[in-house]
Coordinates of C-alpha atoms in Angstrom, one line a residue:
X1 CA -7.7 32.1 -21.6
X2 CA -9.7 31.0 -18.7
X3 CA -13.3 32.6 -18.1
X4 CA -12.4 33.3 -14.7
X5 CA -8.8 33.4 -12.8
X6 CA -8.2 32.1 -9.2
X7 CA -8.0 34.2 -6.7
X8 CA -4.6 35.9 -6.5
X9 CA -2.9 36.5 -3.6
X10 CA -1.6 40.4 -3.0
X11 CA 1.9 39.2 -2.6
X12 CA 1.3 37.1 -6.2
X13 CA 0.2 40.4 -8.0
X14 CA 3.6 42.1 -6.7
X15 CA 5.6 39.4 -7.6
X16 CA 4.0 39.6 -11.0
X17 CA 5.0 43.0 -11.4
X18 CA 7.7 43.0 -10.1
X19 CA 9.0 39.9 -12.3
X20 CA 8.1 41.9 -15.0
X21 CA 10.1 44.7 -13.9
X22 CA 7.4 47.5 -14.1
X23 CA 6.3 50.7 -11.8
X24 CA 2.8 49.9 -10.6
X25 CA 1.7 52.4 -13.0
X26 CA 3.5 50.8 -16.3
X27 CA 1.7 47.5 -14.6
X28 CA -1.7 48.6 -14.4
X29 CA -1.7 50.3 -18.2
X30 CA -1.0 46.5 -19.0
X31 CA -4.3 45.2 -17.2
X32 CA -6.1 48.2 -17.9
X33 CA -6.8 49.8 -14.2
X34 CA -5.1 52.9 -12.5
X35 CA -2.2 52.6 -10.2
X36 CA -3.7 53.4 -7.2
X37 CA -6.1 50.6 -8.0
X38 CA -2.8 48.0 -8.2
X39 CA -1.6 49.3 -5.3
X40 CA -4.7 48.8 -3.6
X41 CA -4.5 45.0 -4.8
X42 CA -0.9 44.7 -3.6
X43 CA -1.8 46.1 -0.2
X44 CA -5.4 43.4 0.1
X45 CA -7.3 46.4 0.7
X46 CA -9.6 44.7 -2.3
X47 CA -9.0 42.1 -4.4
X48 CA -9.2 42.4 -8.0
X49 CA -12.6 41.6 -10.1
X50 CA -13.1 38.8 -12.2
X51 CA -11.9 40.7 -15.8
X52 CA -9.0 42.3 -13.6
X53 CA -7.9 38.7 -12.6
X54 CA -7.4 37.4 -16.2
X55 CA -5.8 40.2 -17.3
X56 CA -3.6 39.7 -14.1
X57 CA -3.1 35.8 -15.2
X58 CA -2.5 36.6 -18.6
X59 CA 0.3 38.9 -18.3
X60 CA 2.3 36.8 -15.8
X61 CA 6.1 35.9 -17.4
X62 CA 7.0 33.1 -19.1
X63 CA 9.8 32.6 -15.6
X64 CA 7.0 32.5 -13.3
X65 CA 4.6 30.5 -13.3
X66 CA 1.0 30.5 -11.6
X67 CA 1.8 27.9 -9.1
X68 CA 5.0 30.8 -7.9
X69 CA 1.9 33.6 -8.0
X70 CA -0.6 31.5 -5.7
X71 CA 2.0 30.7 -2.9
X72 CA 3.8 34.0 -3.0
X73 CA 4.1 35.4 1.0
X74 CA 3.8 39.1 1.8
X75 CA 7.3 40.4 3.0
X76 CA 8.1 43.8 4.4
X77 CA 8.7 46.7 1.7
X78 CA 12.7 47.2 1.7

């Protein structure tokens, strides 16, 4: 486990959750925060902190892979 986790782009957070097929609440029991807080990441209004962003890193999918996280785009909600 790295001591500290790039920066992770809003859209990458998303697509981490959302590859792992959770609510943003299951998501953020995983990495320990509320789901308000996720949302908050998912939306840029702040970026997750250091411990946050390994947790983040650490629970990405074996299908995706960190490269997929830091080049994921923001698209419109559907």
């Amino acid at each position: 486990m790295p001591d500290i986790a790039p920066e992770l782009p809003p859209a990458g957070i998303r697509l981490i959750r959302e590859t792992r097929q959770e609510s943003r609440k299951e998501f953020a029991e995983v990495v320990g925060v509320t789901r308000a807080t996720v949302g908050s990441w998912e939306r840029g209004v702040r970026p997750p902190s250091d411990v946050h962003r390994v947790a983040i890193v650490d629970a990405i999918p074996e299908d995706l892979t960190l490269e997929n996280v830091l080049t994921a785009e923001d698209r419109p909600d559907d």
